[in-house]
PDB file of C-alpha atoms in Angstrom:
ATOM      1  CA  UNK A   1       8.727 -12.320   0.865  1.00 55.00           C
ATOM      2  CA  UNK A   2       5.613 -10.599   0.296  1.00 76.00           C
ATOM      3  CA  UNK A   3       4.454  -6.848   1.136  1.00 90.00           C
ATOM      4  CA  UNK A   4       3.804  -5.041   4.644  1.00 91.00           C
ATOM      5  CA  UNK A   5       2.715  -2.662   6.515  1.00 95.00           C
ATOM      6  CA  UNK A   6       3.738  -0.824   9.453  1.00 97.00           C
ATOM      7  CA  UNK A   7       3.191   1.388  12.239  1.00 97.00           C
ATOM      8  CA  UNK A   8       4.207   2.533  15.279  1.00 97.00           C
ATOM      9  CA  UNK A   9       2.088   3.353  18.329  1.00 97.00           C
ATOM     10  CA  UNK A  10       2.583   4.317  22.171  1.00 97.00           C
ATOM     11  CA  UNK A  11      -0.056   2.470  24.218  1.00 97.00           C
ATOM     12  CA  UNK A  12      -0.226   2.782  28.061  1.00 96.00           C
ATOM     13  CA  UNK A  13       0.552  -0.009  29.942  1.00 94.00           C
ATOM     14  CA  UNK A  14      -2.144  -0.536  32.699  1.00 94.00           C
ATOM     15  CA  UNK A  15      -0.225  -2.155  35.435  1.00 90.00           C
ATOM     16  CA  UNK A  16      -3.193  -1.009  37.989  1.00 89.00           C
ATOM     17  CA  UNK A  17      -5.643   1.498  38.927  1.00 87.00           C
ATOM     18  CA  UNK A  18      -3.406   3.257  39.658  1.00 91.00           C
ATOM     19  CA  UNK A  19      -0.200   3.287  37.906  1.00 92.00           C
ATOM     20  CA  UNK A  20       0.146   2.942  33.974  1.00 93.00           C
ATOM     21  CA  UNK A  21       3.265   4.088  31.560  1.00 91.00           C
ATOM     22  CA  UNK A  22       3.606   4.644  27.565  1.00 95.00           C
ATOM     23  CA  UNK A  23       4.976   2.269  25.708  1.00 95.00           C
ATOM     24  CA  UNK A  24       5.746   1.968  21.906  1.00 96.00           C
ATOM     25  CA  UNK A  25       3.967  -0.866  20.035  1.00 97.00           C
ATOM     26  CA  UNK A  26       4.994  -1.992  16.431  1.00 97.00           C
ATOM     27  CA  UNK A  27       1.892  -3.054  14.294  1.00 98.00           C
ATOM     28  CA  UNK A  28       3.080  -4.948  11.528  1.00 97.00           C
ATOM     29  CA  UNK A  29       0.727  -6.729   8.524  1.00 96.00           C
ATOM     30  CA  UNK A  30       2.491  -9.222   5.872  1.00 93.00           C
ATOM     31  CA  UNK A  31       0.697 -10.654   3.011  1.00 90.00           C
ATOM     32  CA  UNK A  32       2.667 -13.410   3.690  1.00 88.00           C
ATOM     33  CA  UNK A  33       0.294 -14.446   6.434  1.00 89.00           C
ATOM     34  CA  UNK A  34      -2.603 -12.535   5.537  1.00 91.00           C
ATOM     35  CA  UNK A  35      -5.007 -13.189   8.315  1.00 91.00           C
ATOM     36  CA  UNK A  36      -3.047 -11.970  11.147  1.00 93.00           C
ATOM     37  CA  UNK A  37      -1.153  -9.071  12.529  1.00 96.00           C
ATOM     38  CA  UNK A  38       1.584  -8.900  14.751  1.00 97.00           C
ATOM     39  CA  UNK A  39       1.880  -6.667  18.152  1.00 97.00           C
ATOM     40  CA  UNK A  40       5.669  -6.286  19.661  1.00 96.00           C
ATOM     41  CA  UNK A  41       5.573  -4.529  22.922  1.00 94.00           C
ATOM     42  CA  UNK A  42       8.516  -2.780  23.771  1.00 92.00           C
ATOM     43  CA  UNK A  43       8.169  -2.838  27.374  1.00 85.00           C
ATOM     44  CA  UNK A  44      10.997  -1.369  29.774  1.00 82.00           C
ATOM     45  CA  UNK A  45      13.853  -3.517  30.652  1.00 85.00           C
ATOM     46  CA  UNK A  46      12.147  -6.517  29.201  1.00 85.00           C
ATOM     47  CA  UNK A  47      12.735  -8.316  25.274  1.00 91.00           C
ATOM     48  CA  UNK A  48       9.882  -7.045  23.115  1.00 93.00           C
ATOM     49  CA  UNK A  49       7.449  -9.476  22.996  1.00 92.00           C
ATOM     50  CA  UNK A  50       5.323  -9.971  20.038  1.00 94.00           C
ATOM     51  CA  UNK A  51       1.692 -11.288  19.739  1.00 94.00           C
ATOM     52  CA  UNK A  52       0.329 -12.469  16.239  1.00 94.00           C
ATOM     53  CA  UNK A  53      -3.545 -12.600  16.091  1.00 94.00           C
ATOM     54  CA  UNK A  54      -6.573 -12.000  13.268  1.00 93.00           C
ATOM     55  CA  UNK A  55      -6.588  -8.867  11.672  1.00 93.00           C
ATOM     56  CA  UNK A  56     -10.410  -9.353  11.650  1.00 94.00           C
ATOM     57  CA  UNK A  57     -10.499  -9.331  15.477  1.00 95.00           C
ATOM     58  CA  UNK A  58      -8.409  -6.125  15.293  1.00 95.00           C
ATOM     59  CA  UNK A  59     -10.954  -4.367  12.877  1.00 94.00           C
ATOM     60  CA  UNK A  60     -13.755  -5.741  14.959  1.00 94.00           C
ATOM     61  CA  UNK A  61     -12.287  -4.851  18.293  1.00 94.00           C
ATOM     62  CA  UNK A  62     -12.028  -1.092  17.379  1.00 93.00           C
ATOM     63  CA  UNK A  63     -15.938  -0.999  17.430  1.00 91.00           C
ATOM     64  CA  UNK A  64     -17.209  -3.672  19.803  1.00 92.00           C
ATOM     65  CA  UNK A  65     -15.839  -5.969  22.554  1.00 93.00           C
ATOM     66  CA  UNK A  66     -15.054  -9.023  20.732  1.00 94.00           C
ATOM     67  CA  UNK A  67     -12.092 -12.185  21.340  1.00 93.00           C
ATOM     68  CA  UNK A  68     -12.495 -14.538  23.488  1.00 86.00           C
ATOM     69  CA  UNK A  69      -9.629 -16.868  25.214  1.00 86.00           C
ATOM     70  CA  UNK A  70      -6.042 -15.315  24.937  1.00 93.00           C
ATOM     71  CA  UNK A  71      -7.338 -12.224  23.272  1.00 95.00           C
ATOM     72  CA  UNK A  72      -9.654  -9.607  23.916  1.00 96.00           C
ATOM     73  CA  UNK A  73     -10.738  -6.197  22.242  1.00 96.00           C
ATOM     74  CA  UNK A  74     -12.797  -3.553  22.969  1.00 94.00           C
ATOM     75  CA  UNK A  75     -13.706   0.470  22.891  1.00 94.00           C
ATOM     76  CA  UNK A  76     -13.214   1.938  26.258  1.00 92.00           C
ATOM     77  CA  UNK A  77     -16.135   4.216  25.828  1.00 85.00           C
ATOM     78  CA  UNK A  78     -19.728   3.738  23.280  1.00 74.00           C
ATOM     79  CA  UNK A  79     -18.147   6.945  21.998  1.00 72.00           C
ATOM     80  CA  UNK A  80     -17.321   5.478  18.417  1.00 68.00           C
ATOM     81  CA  UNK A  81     -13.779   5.039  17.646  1.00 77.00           C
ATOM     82  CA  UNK A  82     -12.332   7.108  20.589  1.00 90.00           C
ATOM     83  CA  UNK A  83      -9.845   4.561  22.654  1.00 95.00           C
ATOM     84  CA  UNK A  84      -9.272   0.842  22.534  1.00 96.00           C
ATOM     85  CA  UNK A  85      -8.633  -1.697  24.873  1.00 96.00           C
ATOM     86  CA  UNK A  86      -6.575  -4.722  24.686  1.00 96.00           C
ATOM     87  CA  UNK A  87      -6.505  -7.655  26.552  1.00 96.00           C
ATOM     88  CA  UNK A  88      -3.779 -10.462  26.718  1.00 95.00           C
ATOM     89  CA  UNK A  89      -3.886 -13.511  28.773  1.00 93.00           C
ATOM     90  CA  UNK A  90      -1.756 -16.320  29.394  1.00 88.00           C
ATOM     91  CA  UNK A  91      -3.214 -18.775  32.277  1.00 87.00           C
ATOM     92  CA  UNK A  92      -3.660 -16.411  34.933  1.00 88.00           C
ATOM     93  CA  UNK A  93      -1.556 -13.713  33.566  1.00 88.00           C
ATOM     94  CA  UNK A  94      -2.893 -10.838  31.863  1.00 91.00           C
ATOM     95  CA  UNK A  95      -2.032  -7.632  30.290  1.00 92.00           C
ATOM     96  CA  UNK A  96      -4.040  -4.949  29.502  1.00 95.00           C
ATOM     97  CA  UNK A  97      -3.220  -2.136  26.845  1.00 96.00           C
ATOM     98  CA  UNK A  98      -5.223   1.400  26.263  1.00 96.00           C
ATOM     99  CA  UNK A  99      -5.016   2.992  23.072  1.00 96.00           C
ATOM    100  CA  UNK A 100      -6.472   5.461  20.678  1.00 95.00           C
ATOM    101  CA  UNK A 101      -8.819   3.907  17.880  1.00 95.00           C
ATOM    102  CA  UNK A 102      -7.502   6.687  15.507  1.00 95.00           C
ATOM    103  CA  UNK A 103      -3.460   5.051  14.951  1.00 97.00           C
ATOM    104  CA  UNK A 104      -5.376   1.619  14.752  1.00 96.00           C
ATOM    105  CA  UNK A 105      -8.153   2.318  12.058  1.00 95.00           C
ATOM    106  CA  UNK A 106      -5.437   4.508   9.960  1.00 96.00           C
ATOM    107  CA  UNK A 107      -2.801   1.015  10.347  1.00 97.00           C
ATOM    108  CA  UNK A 108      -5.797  -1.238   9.373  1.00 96.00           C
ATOM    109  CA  UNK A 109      -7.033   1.407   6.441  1.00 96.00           C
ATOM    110  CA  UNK A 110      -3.594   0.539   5.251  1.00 96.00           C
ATOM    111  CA  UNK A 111      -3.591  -3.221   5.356  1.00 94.00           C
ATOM    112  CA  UNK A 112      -6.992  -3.182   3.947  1.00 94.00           C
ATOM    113  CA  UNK A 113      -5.290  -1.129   0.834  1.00 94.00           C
ATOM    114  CA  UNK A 114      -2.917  -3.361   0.587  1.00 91.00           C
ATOM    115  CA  UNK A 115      -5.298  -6.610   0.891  1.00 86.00           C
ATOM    116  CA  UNK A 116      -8.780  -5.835   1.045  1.00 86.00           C
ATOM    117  CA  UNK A 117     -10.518  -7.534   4.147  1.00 85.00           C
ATOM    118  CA  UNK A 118     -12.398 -10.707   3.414  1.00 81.00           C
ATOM    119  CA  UNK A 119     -10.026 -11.277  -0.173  1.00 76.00           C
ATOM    120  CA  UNK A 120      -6.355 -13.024   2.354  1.00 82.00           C
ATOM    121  CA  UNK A 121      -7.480 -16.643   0.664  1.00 77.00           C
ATOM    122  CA  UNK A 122      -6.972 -14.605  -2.890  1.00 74.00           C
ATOM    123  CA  UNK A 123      -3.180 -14.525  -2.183  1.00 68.00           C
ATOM    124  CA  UNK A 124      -2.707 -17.290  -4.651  1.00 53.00           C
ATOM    125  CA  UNK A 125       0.794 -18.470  -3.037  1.00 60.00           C
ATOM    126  CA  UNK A 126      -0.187 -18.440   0.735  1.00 57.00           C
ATOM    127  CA  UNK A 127      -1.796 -21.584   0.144  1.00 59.00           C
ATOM    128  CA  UNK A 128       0.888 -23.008  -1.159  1.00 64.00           C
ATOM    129  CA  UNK A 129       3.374 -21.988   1.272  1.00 64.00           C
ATOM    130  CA  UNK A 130       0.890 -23.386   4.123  1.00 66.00           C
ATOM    131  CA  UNK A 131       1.042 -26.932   2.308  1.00 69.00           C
ATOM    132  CA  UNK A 132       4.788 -26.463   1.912  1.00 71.00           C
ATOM    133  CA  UNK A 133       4.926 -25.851   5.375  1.00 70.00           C
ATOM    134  CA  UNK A 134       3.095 -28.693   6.586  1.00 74.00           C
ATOM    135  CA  UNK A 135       4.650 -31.017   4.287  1.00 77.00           C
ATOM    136  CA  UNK A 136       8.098 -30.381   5.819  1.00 77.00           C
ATOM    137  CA  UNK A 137       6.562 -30.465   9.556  1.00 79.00           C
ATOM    138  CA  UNK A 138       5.091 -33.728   8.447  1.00 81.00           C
ATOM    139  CA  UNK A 139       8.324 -34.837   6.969  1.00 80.00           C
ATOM    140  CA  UNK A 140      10.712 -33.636   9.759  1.00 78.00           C
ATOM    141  CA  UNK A 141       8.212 -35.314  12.291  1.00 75.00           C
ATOM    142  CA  UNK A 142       8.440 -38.811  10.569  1.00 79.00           C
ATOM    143  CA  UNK A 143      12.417 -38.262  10.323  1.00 75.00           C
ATOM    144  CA  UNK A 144      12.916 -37.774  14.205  1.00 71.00           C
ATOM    145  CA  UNK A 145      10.202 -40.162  15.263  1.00 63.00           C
TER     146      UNK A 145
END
């Protein structure tokens, strides 16, 4: 198992205009799987549910509205780097998260210490696990079938 990083935030939950609560988020960044980070939202009386997508869209998202499809990014404000807004859709169901930039760029300093952005493909054995990994699916596929 490789290194990580983690961090935990409180993010209000926008349920609608007019009602939203604070929730604690886990951020979590393996070098393991380089390219993404993981989300678990810890939402009342619910399992936590975790979404894993590009760290690059993360570190993007912080400054501009970028993601398109099941995830979406983007400052509240053109104040640089004052909240964040985050967008998750399934079909026709959607949640939407407001946080500070500040926990986010000090979480994503970290992962870029730890693996500098644009250097993931350098981690020598992700590769190989990913062929590893798609040998057995392969494998296991052609067993049952």
């Amino acid at each position: 198992m490789g290194e990580s990083v983690q961090a935990e935030v409180m993010m209000s939950f926008l349920v609608s205009e007019e009602l939203s609560f604070r929730i604690p988020v886990e951020l979590r960044y393996e070098t393991c799987d380089p390219y993404a980070v993981r989300l678990t939202f810890h939402l009342p009386g619910d399992a936590p549910v975790t979404w894993a997508f590009g760290r690059e869209l993360l570190v993007d998202g912080v400054g501009r509205p970028c993601g398109d499809g099941d995830v979406r990014i983007a400052p509240v404000d053109p104040v640089p780097l004052a909240e964040v807004l985050i967008r998750l859709q399934v079909g026709n169901d959607q949640a939407l998260f407001r946080s500070s930039a500040a926990p986010l760029v000090a979480f994503l300093d970290r992962t870029d210490k730890l693996v500098p952005l644009g250097q993931e493909g350098a981690l020598a054995d992700f590769d190989a696990h990913l062929d590893e990994a798609l040998d057995r699916i392969l494998a296991e596929e052609q067993s049952a079938g």
